[in-house]
mmCIF file of C-alpha atoms and ligand atoms in Angstrom:
data_model
loop_
_atom_site.group_PDB
_atom_site.id
_atom_site.type_symbol
_atom_site.label_atom_id
_atom_site.label_comp_id
_atom_site.label_asym_id
_atom_site.label_seq_id
_atom_site.Cartn_x
_atom_site.Cartn_y
_atom_site.Cartn_z
ATOM 1 C CA UNK A 1 -50.076 53.411 53.064
ATOM 2 C CA UNK A 2 -48.022 56.679 53.217
ATOM 3 C CA UNK A 3 -44.281 56.105 54.374
ATOM 4 C CA UNK A 4 -41.928 58.342 54.476
ATOM 5 C CA UNK A 5 -40.506 58.295 51.252
ATOM 6 C CA UNK A 6 -43.857 59.665 49.740
ATOM 7 C CA UNK A 7 -42.402 62.921 49.745
ATOM 8 C CA UNK A 8 -40.086 61.718 46.843
ATOM 9 C CA UNK A 9 -40.599 63.203 43.092
ATOM 10 C CA UNK A 10 -38.992 60.154 41.435
ATOM 11 C CA UNK A 11 -39.140 56.625 43.118
ATOM 12 C CA UNK A 12 -35.636 54.479 43.921
ATOM 13 C CA UNK A 13 -35.718 50.952 43.928
ATOM 14 C CA UNK A 14 -33.265 48.089 43.677
ATOM 15 C CA UNK A 15 -33.401 44.642 42.486
ATOM 16 C CA UNK A 16 -31.845 41.843 44.025
ATOM 17 C CA UNK A 17 -31.432 37.586 43.057
ATOM 18 C CA UNK A 18 -32.307 35.089 45.480
ATOM 19 C CA UNK A 19 -29.640 32.557 46.486
ATOM 20 C CA UNK A 20 -29.203 29.325 44.920
ATOM 21 C CA UNK A 21 -30.974 26.355 46.895
ATOM 22 C CA UNK A 22 -27.243 24.951 48.055
ATOM 23 C CA UNK A 23 -26.182 28.350 49.488
ATOM 24 C CA UNK A 24 -26.474 29.756 53.143
ATOM 25 C CA UNK A 25 -29.153 32.718 53.400
ATOM 26 C CA UNK A 26 -26.963 34.811 55.785
ATOM 27 C CA UNK A 27 -25.457 36.668 52.504
ATOM 28 C CA UNK A 28 -28.455 37.551 50.941
ATOM 29 C CA UNK A 29 -29.963 38.726 54.438
ATOM 30 C CA UNK A 30 -26.601 41.121 54.663
ATOM 31 C CA UNK A 31 -27.461 42.576 51.382
ATOM 32 C CA UNK A 32 -31.043 43.046 51.797
ATOM 33 C CA UNK A 33 -30.298 44.579 55.231
ATOM 34 C CA UNK A 34 -27.909 47.194 53.668
ATOM 35 C CA UNK A 35 -30.307 48.190 50.831
ATOM 36 C CA UNK A 36 -33.098 48.018 53.257
ATOM 37 C CA UNK A 37 -31.696 50.590 55.554
ATOM 38 C CA UNK A 38 -31.568 53.209 52.326
ATOM 39 C CA UNK A 39 -35.347 53.269 52.390
ATOM 40 C CA UNK A 40 -35.798 52.238 48.551
ATOM 41 C CA UNK A 41 -39.325 52.476 47.324
ATOM 42 C CA UNK A 42 -39.461 48.895 46.703
ATOM 43 C CA UNK A 43 -36.864 45.849 46.533
ATOM 44 C CA UNK A 44 -37.717 43.317 43.561
ATOM 45 C CA UNK A 45 -36.660 39.915 43.559
ATOM 46 C CA UNK A 46 -35.942 37.828 40.592
ATOM 47 C CA UNK A 47 -37.239 34.750 39.659
ATOM 48 C CA UNK A 48 -35.857 31.607 37.758
ATOM 49 C CA UNK A 49 -37.529 31.204 34.430
ATOM 50 C CA UNK A 50 -38.915 27.641 33.923
ATOM 51 C CA UNK A 51 -38.603 26.580 37.641
ATOM 52 C CA UNK A 52 -41.131 25.688 39.879
ATOM 53 C CA UNK A 53 -41.998 27.194 43.141
ATOM 54 C CA UNK A 54 -39.697 24.905 45.251
ATOM 55 C CA UNK A 55 -36.927 25.662 42.767
ATOM 56 C CA UNK A 56 -37.313 28.931 43.775
ATOM 57 C CA UNK A 57 -36.327 30.930 46.801
ATOM 58 C CA UNK A 58 -37.918 34.228 45.837
ATOM 59 C CA UNK A 59 -40.802 33.814 48.024
ATOM 60 C CA UNK A 60 -38.368 33.478 50.726
ATOM 61 C CA UNK A 61 -36.321 36.739 50.128
ATOM 62 C CA UNK A 62 -39.520 38.478 49.895
ATOM 63 C CA UNK A 63 -40.651 37.601 53.230
ATOM 64 C CA UNK A 64 -36.927 38.913 54.263
ATOM 65 C CA UNK A 65 -37.650 42.236 52.717
ATOM 66 C CA UNK A 66 -41.250 42.319 54.101
ATOM 67 C CA UNK A 67 -40.301 41.342 57.643
ATOM 68 C CA UNK A 68 -37.619 44.121 57.630
ATOM 69 C CA UNK A 69 -40.450 46.490 57.746
ATOM 70 C CA UNK A 70 -37.982 49.667 55.945
ATOM 71 C CA UNK A 71 -39.642 49.157 52.339
ATOM 72 C CA UNK A 72 -41.846 46.475 50.561
ATOM 73 C CA UNK A 73 -40.551 43.332 48.152
ATOM 74 C CA UNK A 74 -41.736 43.428 44.475
ATOM 75 C CA UNK A 75 -41.716 39.441 43.568
ATOM 76 C CA UNK A 76 -40.995 38.698 40.154
ATOM 77 C CA UNK A 77 -42.863 35.991 38.476
ATOM 78 C CA UNK A 78 -41.762 34.045 35.165
ATOM 79 C CA UNK A 79 -44.407 32.029 33.431
ATOM 80 C CA UNK A 80 -42.706 30.610 30.629
ATOM 81 C CA UNK A 81 -43.677 26.737 30.650
ATOM 82 C CA UNK A 82 -45.773 27.250 33.749
ATOM 83 C CA UNK A 83 -49.174 25.584 34.354
ATOM 84 C CA UNK A 84 -51.744 27.491 35.694
ATOM 85 C CA UNK A 85 -51.615 25.596 39.213
ATOM 86 C CA UNK A 86 -47.805 26.294 39.707
ATOM 87 C CA UNK A 87 -48.811 29.906 39.395
ATOM 88 C CA UNK A 88 -51.749 29.855 41.701
ATOM 89 C CA UNK A 89 -49.447 28.393 44.259
ATOM 90 C CA UNK A 90 -46.999 30.928 44.175
ATOM 91 C CA UNK A 91 -49.501 33.517 44.340
ATOM 92 C CA UNK A 92 -50.979 31.988 47.538
ATOM 93 C CA UNK A 93 -47.732 31.778 48.937
ATOM 94 C CA UNK A 94 -47.177 35.478 48.049
ATOM 95 C CA UNK A 95 -50.438 36.365 49.554
ATOM 96 C CA UNK A 96 -49.935 34.413 52.675
ATOM 97 C CA UNK A 97 -47.076 36.512 53.762
ATOM 98 C CA UNK A 98 -48.716 39.820 52.670
ATOM 99 C CA UNK A 99 -46.377 40.529 49.103
ATOM 100 C CA UNK A 100 -49.035 42.760 47.207
ATOM 101 C CA UNK A 101 -46.787 43.505 44.213
ATOM 102 C CA UNK A 102 -45.390 41.282 41.472
ATOM 103 C CA UNK A 103 -43.496 42.011 38.233
ATOM 104 C CA UNK A 104 -45.184 39.586 35.848
ATOM 105 C CA UNK A 105 -42.530 38.339 33.075
ATOM 106 C CA UNK A 106 -42.607 35.796 30.535
ATOM 107 C CA UNK A 107 -39.052 34.432 31.120
ATOM 108 C CA UNK A 108 -36.548 33.691 28.514
ATOM 109 C CA UNK A 109 -37.288 30.817 26.538
ATOM 110 C CA UNK A 110 -34.843 28.055 26.724
ATOM 111 C CA UNK A 111 -34.725 26.025 23.122
ATOM 112 C CA UNK A 112 -33.619 22.814 25.394
ATOM 113 C CA UNK A 113 -36.821 22.941 26.958
ATOM 114 C CA UNK A 114 -39.930 21.637 25.328
ATOM 115 C CA UNK A 115 -42.347 21.461 28.173
ATOM 116 C CA UNK A 116 -45.474 23.646 27.030
ATOM 117 C CA UNK A 117 -47.288 25.912 29.363
ATOM 118 C CA UNK A 118 -50.479 27.617 30.036
ATOM 119 C CA UNK A 119 -48.972 31.177 29.033
ATOM 120 C CA UNK A 120 -47.785 32.426 26.078
ATOM 121 C CA UNK A 121 -46.919 36.065 26.655
ATOM 122 C CA UNK A 122 -46.392 38.136 30.017
ATOM 123 C CA UNK A 123 -49.752 39.601 28.913
ATOM 124 C CA UNK A 124 -51.462 36.258 29.320
ATOM 125 C CA UNK A 125 -50.104 36.173 32.875
ATOM 126 C CA UNK A 126 -50.990 39.446 34.033
ATOM 127 C CA UNK A 127 -54.355 39.137 32.621
ATOM 128 C CA UNK A 128 -54.841 35.994 34.415
ATOM 129 C CA UNK A 129 -53.381 37.394 37.781
ATOM 130 C CA UNK A 130 -55.804 40.436 37.427
ATOM 131 C CA UNK A 131 -59.162 38.270 36.639
ATOM 132 C CA UNK A 132 -58.096 35.742 39.270
ATOM 133 C CA UNK A 133 -57.043 37.836 41.897
ATOM 134 C CA UNK A 134 -58.853 41.083 41.380
ATOM 135 C CA UNK A 135 -56.672 44.046 42.843
ATOM 136 C CA UNK A 136 -55.187 41.860 45.615
ATOM 137 C CA UNK A 137 -51.889 42.158 43.575
ATOM 138 C CA UNK A 138 -50.742 45.498 42.001
ATOM 139 C CA UNK A 139 -48.998 44.352 38.546
ATOM 140 C CA UNK A 140 -45.790 45.763 37.033
ATOM 141 C CA UNK A 141 -44.179 44.826 33.896
ATOM 142 C CA UNK A 142 -40.744 44.707 31.849
ATOM 143 C CA UNK A 143 -40.181 46.977 28.668
ATOM 144 C CA UNK A 144 -37.189 47.162 26.567
ATOM 145 C CA UNK A 145 -35.665 50.877 25.155
ATOM 146 C CA UNK A 146 -33.867 48.950 22.525
ATOM 147 C CA UNK A 147 -36.553 46.299 21.530
ATOM 148 C CA UNK A 148 -37.206 43.070 22.804
ATOM 149 C CA UNK A 149 -34.457 40.798 21.269
ATOM 150 C CA UNK A 150 -37.051 38.689 19.431
ATOM 151 C CA UNK A 151 -39.200 41.454 18.078
ATOM 152 C CA UNK A 152 -39.057 41.892 14.356
ATOM 153 C CA UNK A 153 -38.975 46.055 14.993
ATOM 154 C CA UNK A 154 -39.688 48.364 17.858
ATOM 155 C CA UNK A 155 -42.657 49.485 16.834
ATOM 156 C CA UNK A 156 -43.914 45.771 16.884
ATOM 157 C CA UNK A 157 -42.739 45.645 20.761
ATOM 158 C CA UNK A 158 -44.505 48.964 21.672
ATOM 159 C CA UNK A 159 -47.871 47.819 20.074
ATOM 160 C CA UNK A 160 -47.178 44.504 22.086
ATOM 161 C CA UNK A 161 -46.177 46.448 25.126
ATOM 162 C CA UNK A 162 -49.444 48.498 24.813
ATOM 163 C CA UNK A 163 -51.651 45.042 25.016
ATOM 164 C CA UNK A 164 -49.469 44.264 27.941
ATOM 165 C CA UNK A 165 -50.318 47.330 29.758
ATOM 166 C CA UNK A 166 -53.935 47.152 28.943
ATOM 167 C CA UNK A 167 -53.911 43.861 30.432
ATOM 168 C CA UNK A 168 -53.621 45.172 33.901
ATOM 169 C CA UNK A 169 -50.319 46.719 34.493
ATOM 170 C CA UNK A 170 -49.876 49.529 36.963
ATOM 171 C CA UNK A 171 -45.938 50.279 36.010
ATOM 172 C CA UNK A 172 -43.063 49.315 33.687
ATOM 173 C CA UNK A 173 -39.640 48.765 34.413
ATOM 174 C CA UNK A 174 -37.116 48.835 31.696
ATOM 175 C CA UNK A 175 -34.031 46.518 30.634
ATOM 176 C CA UNK A 176 -30.869 47.959 31.421
ATOM 177 C CA UNK A 177 -29.651 50.803 29.127
ATOM 178 C CA UNK A 178 -26.386 53.032 29.285
ATOM 179 C CA UNK A 179 -27.595 55.556 26.801
ATOM 180 C CA UNK A 180 -30.277 57.999 27.908
ATOM 181 C CA UNK A 181 -31.020 59.123 24.425
ATOM 182 C CA UNK A 182 -32.049 55.434 23.689
ATOM 183 C CA UNK A 183 -34.616 55.680 26.936
ATOM 184 C CA UNK A 184 -36.024 58.696 25.396
ATOM 185 C CA UNK A 185 -36.715 57.983 22.406
ATOM 186 C CA UNK A 186 -38.215 54.811 23.664
ATOM 187 C CA UNK A 187 -40.011 57.030 26.187
ATOM 188 C CA UNK A 188 -41.637 59.061 23.352
ATOM 189 C CA UNK A 189 -42.680 56.044 21.285
ATOM 190 C CA UNK A 190 -44.491 54.739 24.097
ATOM 191 C CA UNK A 191 -46.270 57.656 25.044
ATOM 192 C CA UNK A 192 -47.476 57.994 21.046
ATOM 193 C CA UNK A 193 -48.614 54.590 21.621
ATOM 194 C CA UNK A 194 -51.027 55.835 24.588
ATOM 195 C CA UNK A 195 -48.825 54.006 27.419
ATOM 196 C CA UNK A 196 -49.322 56.209 30.160
ATOM 197 C CA UNK A 197 -48.171 54.224 33.269
ATOM 198 C CA UNK A 198 -45.013 55.321 34.896
ATOM 199 C CA UNK A 199 -41.788 54.280 33.521
ATOM 200 C CA UNK A 200 -38.827 53.385 35.909
ATOM 201 C CA UNK A 201 -35.407 53.362 34.416
ATOM 202 C CA UNK A 202 -33.431 50.521 34.798
ATOM 203 C CA UNK A 203 -29.617 51.366 35.377
ATOM 204 C CA UNK A 204 -26.948 48.634 35.801
ATOM 205 C CA UNK A 205 -23.521 50.123 36.868
ATOM 206 C CA UNK A 206 -20.723 48.339 35.063
ATOM 207 C CA UNK A 207 -18.284 47.486 37.955
ATOM 208 C CA UNK A 208 -16.248 44.445 36.416
ATOM 209 C CA UNK A 209 -15.278 43.262 33.302
ATOM 210 C CA UNK A 210 -16.805 39.840 33.395
ATOM 211 C CA UNK A 211 -20.041 41.662 33.453
ATOM 212 C CA UNK A 212 -20.009 43.104 30.384
ATOM 213 C CA UNK A 213 -20.469 40.532 27.505
ATOM 214 C CA UNK A 214 -23.194 38.827 28.783
ATOM 215 C CA UNK A 215 -24.818 42.214 29.952
ATOM 216 C CA UNK A 216 -24.652 43.510 26.062
ATOM 217 C CA UNK A 217 -25.597 40.134 24.832
ATOM 218 C CA UNK A 218 -28.665 40.068 27.188
ATOM 219 C CA UNK A 219 -29.535 43.414 26.859
ATOM 220 C CA UNK A 220 -29.472 44.477 23.420
ATOM 221 C CA UNK A 221 -28.429 47.840 24.704
ATOM 222 C CA UNK A 222 -25.818 50.062 22.961
ATOM 223 C CA UNK A 223 -22.871 50.863 24.718
ATOM 224 C CA UNK A 224 -21.741 54.771 24.423
ATOM 225 C CA UNK A 225 -18.188 55.443 23.442
ATOM 226 C CA UNK A 226 -17.488 56.988 26.979
ATOM 227 C CA UNK A 227 -18.305 53.703 28.632
ATOM 228 C CA UNK A 228 -16.281 51.858 26.234
ATOM 229 C CA UNK A 229 -13.426 53.956 26.981
ATOM 230 C CA UNK A 230 -13.664 53.755 30.876
ATOM 231 C CA UNK A 231 -13.874 49.892 30.355
ATOM 232 C CA UNK A 232 -10.547 49.916 28.227
ATOM 233 C CA UNK A 233 -8.847 52.030 30.479
ATOM 234 C CA UNK A 234 -9.684 50.415 33.747
ATOM 235 C CA UNK A 235 -11.469 47.159 33.024
ATOM 236 C CA UNK A 236 -8.549 45.469 34.554
ATOM 237 C CA UNK A 237 -8.218 46.708 37.896
ATOM 238 C CA UNK A 238 -11.262 45.928 40.209
ATOM 239 C CA UNK A 239 -10.888 48.925 42.084
ATOM 240 C CA UNK A 240 -10.486 51.298 39.242
ATOM 241 C CA UNK A 241 -13.526 50.046 37.456
ATOM 242 C CA UNK A 242 -15.346 50.108 40.486
ATOM 243 C CA UNK A 243 -14.903 53.840 40.756
ATOM 244 C CA UNK A 244 -15.449 54.289 36.950
ATOM 245 C CA UNK A 245 -18.421 51.972 36.682
ATOM 246 C CA UNK A 246 -20.167 53.956 39.998
ATOM 247 C CA UNK A 247 -19.242 57.546 38.539
ATOM 248 C CA UNK A 248 -20.597 56.629 35.115
ATOM 249 C CA UNK A 249 -23.997 55.196 36.508
ATOM 250 C CA UNK A 250 -24.297 58.227 38.872
ATOM 251 C CA UNK A 251 -23.930 60.767 35.795
ATOM 252 C CA UNK A 252 -26.338 58.629 33.860
ATOM 253 C CA UNK A 253 -28.776 58.864 36.899
ATOM 254 C CA UNK A 254 -28.367 62.519 37.331
ATOM 255 C CA UNK A 255 -29.102 63.215 34.077
ATOM 256 C CA UNK A 256 -32.306 61.099 33.935
ATOM 257 C CA UNK A 257 -33.698 62.857 37.134
ATOM 258 C CA UNK A 258 -33.014 66.011 35.260
ATOM 259 C CA UNK A 259 -35.558 64.542 32.376
ATOM 260 C CA UNK A 260 -38.364 64.326 34.733
ATOM 261 C CA UNK A 261 -38.425 60.450 34.971
ATOM 262 C CA UNK A 262 -40.640 58.766 36.951
ATOM 263 C CA UNK A 263 -37.788 56.502 38.811
ATOM 264 C CA UNK A 264 -34.631 54.877 38.750
ATOM 265 C CA UNK A 265 -34.322 50.912 39.355
ATOM 266 C CA UNK A 266 -30.932 49.830 40.226
ATOM 267 C CA UNK A 267 -29.722 46.681 39.259
ATOM 268 C CA UNK A 268 -27.688 45.915 42.332
ATOM 269 C CA UNK A 269 -26.191 42.433 41.401
ATOM 270 C CA UNK A 270 -26.487 41.880 44.946
ATOM 271 C CA UNK A 271 -23.497 44.390 45.667
ATOM 272 C CA UNK A 272 -24.696 46.809 48.266
ATOM 273 C CA UNK A 273 -21.338 48.733 48.331
ATOM 274 C CA UNK A 274 -22.328 49.604 44.538
ATOM 275 C CA UNK A 275 -25.820 50.533 45.685
ATOM 276 C CA UNK A 276 -24.722 52.376 48.861
ATOM 277 C CA UNK A 277 -22.399 54.666 46.769
ATOM 278 C CA UNK A 278 -24.739 55.565 43.810
ATOM 279 C CA UNK A 279 -27.711 56.336 46.020
ATOM 280 C CA UNK A 280 -25.529 58.525 48.678
ATOM 281 C CA UNK A 281 -24.667 60.636 45.680
ATOM 282 C CA UNK A 282 -28.194 61.163 44.241
ATOM 283 C CA UNK A 283 -30.729 61.012 47.335
ATOM 284 C CA UNK A 284 -30.856 64.737 47.379
ATOM 285 C CA UNK A 285 -32.051 64.936 43.786
ATOM 286 C CA UNK A 286 -35.266 62.631 44.287
ATOM 287 C CA UNK A 287 -37.535 65.086 45.736
ATOM 288 C CA UNK A 288 -36.919 67.727 42.958
HETATM 289 P P1 FAD B 1 -43.451 39.487 27.061
HETATM 290 O O1 FAD B 1 -43.839 40.730 27.300
HETATM 291 O O2 FAD B 1 -44.356 38.435 26.869
HETATM 292 O O3 FAD B 1 -42.394 39.678 25.850
HETATM 293 C C1 FAD B 1 -41.485 38.402 24.866
HETATM 294 C C2 FAD B 1 -41.811 38.853 23.175
HETATM 295 O O4 FAD B 1 -43.189 38.531 23.094
HETATM 296 C C3 FAD B 1 -41.239 40.315 22.743
HETATM 297 O O5 FAD B 1 -41.079 40.181 21.514
HETATM 298 C C4 FAD B 1 -42.682 41.067 22.776
HETATM 299 O O6 FAD B 1 -42.702 42.208 21.674
HETATM 300 C C5 FAD B 1 -43.847 39.633 22.101
HETATM 301 N N1 FAD B 1 -44.967 39.848 23.031
HETATM 302 C C6 FAD B 1 -45.444 40.302 24.049
HETATM 303 N N2 FAD B 1 -46.885 40.393 23.582
HETATM 304 C C7 FAD B 1 -47.188 39.873 23.006
HETATM 305 C C8 FAD B 1 -48.441 39.219 22.018
HETATM 306 N N3 FAD B 1 -49.611 39.478 22.712
HETATM 307 N N4 FAD B 1 -48.346 38.770 20.801
HETATM 308 C C9 FAD B 1 -47.516 38.480 20.151
HETATM 309 N N5 FAD B 1 -46.191 39.013 20.592
HETATM 310 C C10 FAD B 1 -45.892 39.628 22.126
HETATM 311 N N6 FAD B 1 -35.883 36.796 33.345
HETATM 312 C C11 FAD B 1 -36.147 36.019 34.492
HETATM 313 O O7 FAD B 1 -36.386 34.792 34.176
HETATM 314 N N7 FAD B 1 -36.460 36.095 35.741
HETATM 315 C C12 FAD B 1 -36.662 37.415 36.454
HETATM 316 O O8 FAD B 1 -36.468 37.623 37.675
HETATM 317 C C13 FAD B 1 -36.518 38.520 35.121
HETATM 318 N N8 FAD B 1 -36.747 39.951 35.848
HETATM 319 C C14 FAD B 1 -36.697 40.766 34.523
HETATM 320 C C15 FAD B 1 -36.984 41.961 35.119
HETATM 321 C C16 FAD B 1 -36.786 43.262 34.099
HETATM 322 C C17 FAD B 1 -37.045 44.629 34.770
HETATM 323 C C18 FAD B 1 -36.278 43.096 32.680
HETATM 324 C C19 FAD B 1 -36.512 44.008 31.821
HETATM 325 C C20 FAD B 1 -36.344 41.819 32.369
HETATM 326 C C21 FAD B 1 -36.432 40.677 33.155
HETATM 327 N N9 FAD B 1 -36.150 39.275 32.905
HETATM 328 C C22 FAD B 1 -36.149 38.069 33.574
HETATM 329 C C23 FAD B 1 -36.086 39.034 31.642
HETATM 330 C C24 FAD B 1 -37.560 38.700 30.692
HETATM 331 O O9 FAD B 1 -37.895 37.220 31.201
HETATM 332 C C25 FAD B 1 -36.984 38.137 29.028
HETATM 333 O O10 FAD B 1 -36.722 39.557 28.514
HETATM 334 C C26 FAD B 1 -38.065 37.610 28.440
HETATM 335 O O11 FAD B 1 -37.347 37.273 27.083
HETATM 336 C C27 FAD B 1 -38.962 38.484 27.800
HETATM 337 O O12 FAD B 1 -39.996 38.839 28.968
HETATM 338 P P2 FAD B 1 -41.252 39.781 29.106
HETATM 339 O O13 FAD B 1 -42.049 39.551 30.227
HETATM 340 O O14 FAD B 1 -40.841 41.259 28.540
HETATM 341 O O15 FAD B 1 -42.055 38.850 27.412
#
C-alpha cells in the first residue's frame, strides 16, 4: 500500500517495548502517539523471550499502533522454549488485528529454563510461519554486525544468517552498533555471502550511563573512543548526556545515510524526546 513516506529513499523506524502486565497502558500510548506523529515507516514492538501469549503485551501494543493509522506495527516474536501451539495462538491474534509484519527471533536462551520447545533457531520459526501462513506475514529477522555472541566466528554467523534469510526473510535489522566501520565490514561480508535483502541499521542513542554496561555486554558492539570520551565527560549529568548522546547518534546516522544504507531503526527505549530530536535532525536526508 502506498503511503506518504514512499518517496523516502531510506526508511526510518522505531523500536518500543510493551509495559509490564501490572503497569498502565497510558504511558505507552503517549509514547507511541508521539512516535507515530513522526510518520515512521514502522514501529516494532519487542516480545519477551520464553513468555507466553498471555504474559506478553506485544499484540496489545501492536493494536494501539495499528489503530492510530499513521504507520504500521511490526510484532517481534521469539520462539525459544515455545511449542507450535503457542506460536499459532500469537499468529492468530496478530492476523485478527490486521498485523502483517513480524520480526522473527529465537530469543536469548535462559540457562535456568530447561523447557524444550519446537524451535531451535529463528530460521525454524521463519520456515514455520512461511509454510503455515504463506504470504499472510512479511517476515524480518535480526543480524549482528559484531557477530552473535554464541557464534564461534563471524564467518559462521554469516553462513547461519544466509540460511535464515533463505528460509523466507524480506529484510534484516541489525543489533545496535556504535562504530559504522563495524557495520560496513558486516555489510560487505553479507554481500559476499549472497544476502541481498535490505539491512536496516539499528542505532541506540546513549543518553544515560545506567544503560551502558548492559548494552555493551548484550550487543558485543565495540565502543569508539569518541563515545567513551563523551561518556567520561558528560555521563554524570543527565541533561548533558542527553545532548551528547543524541548528537553522537545524529552524526552516526548522517554518515550512514551518506553511505547508501537501506534505513535506520532507532532503539528508542520508550523515550520519544530522544527519537523526536534525532528524527528532526535527519528527516531532510531521508529522500536523498
Ligand atoms: P538465531 O538466528 O537463531 O541465531 C542464534 C545463534 O544461533 C547465532 O549464534 C547463530 O549464528 C546460530 N544459528 C542460527 N541459525 C543456525 C542454524 N541453522 N544452525 C546452527 N546455528 C545457527 N530478544 C527478545 O527476547 N525479544 C525481542 O523482542 C528481541 N528483539 C530483537 C531485535 C533485534 C533487531 C535484535 C538484533 C535482537 C533482538 N532480540 C530480542 C535478541 C535476540 O533474541 C537474541 O540476540 C538471540 O540470542 C538470538 O536471536 P536470533 O533470532 O538472532 O537467533
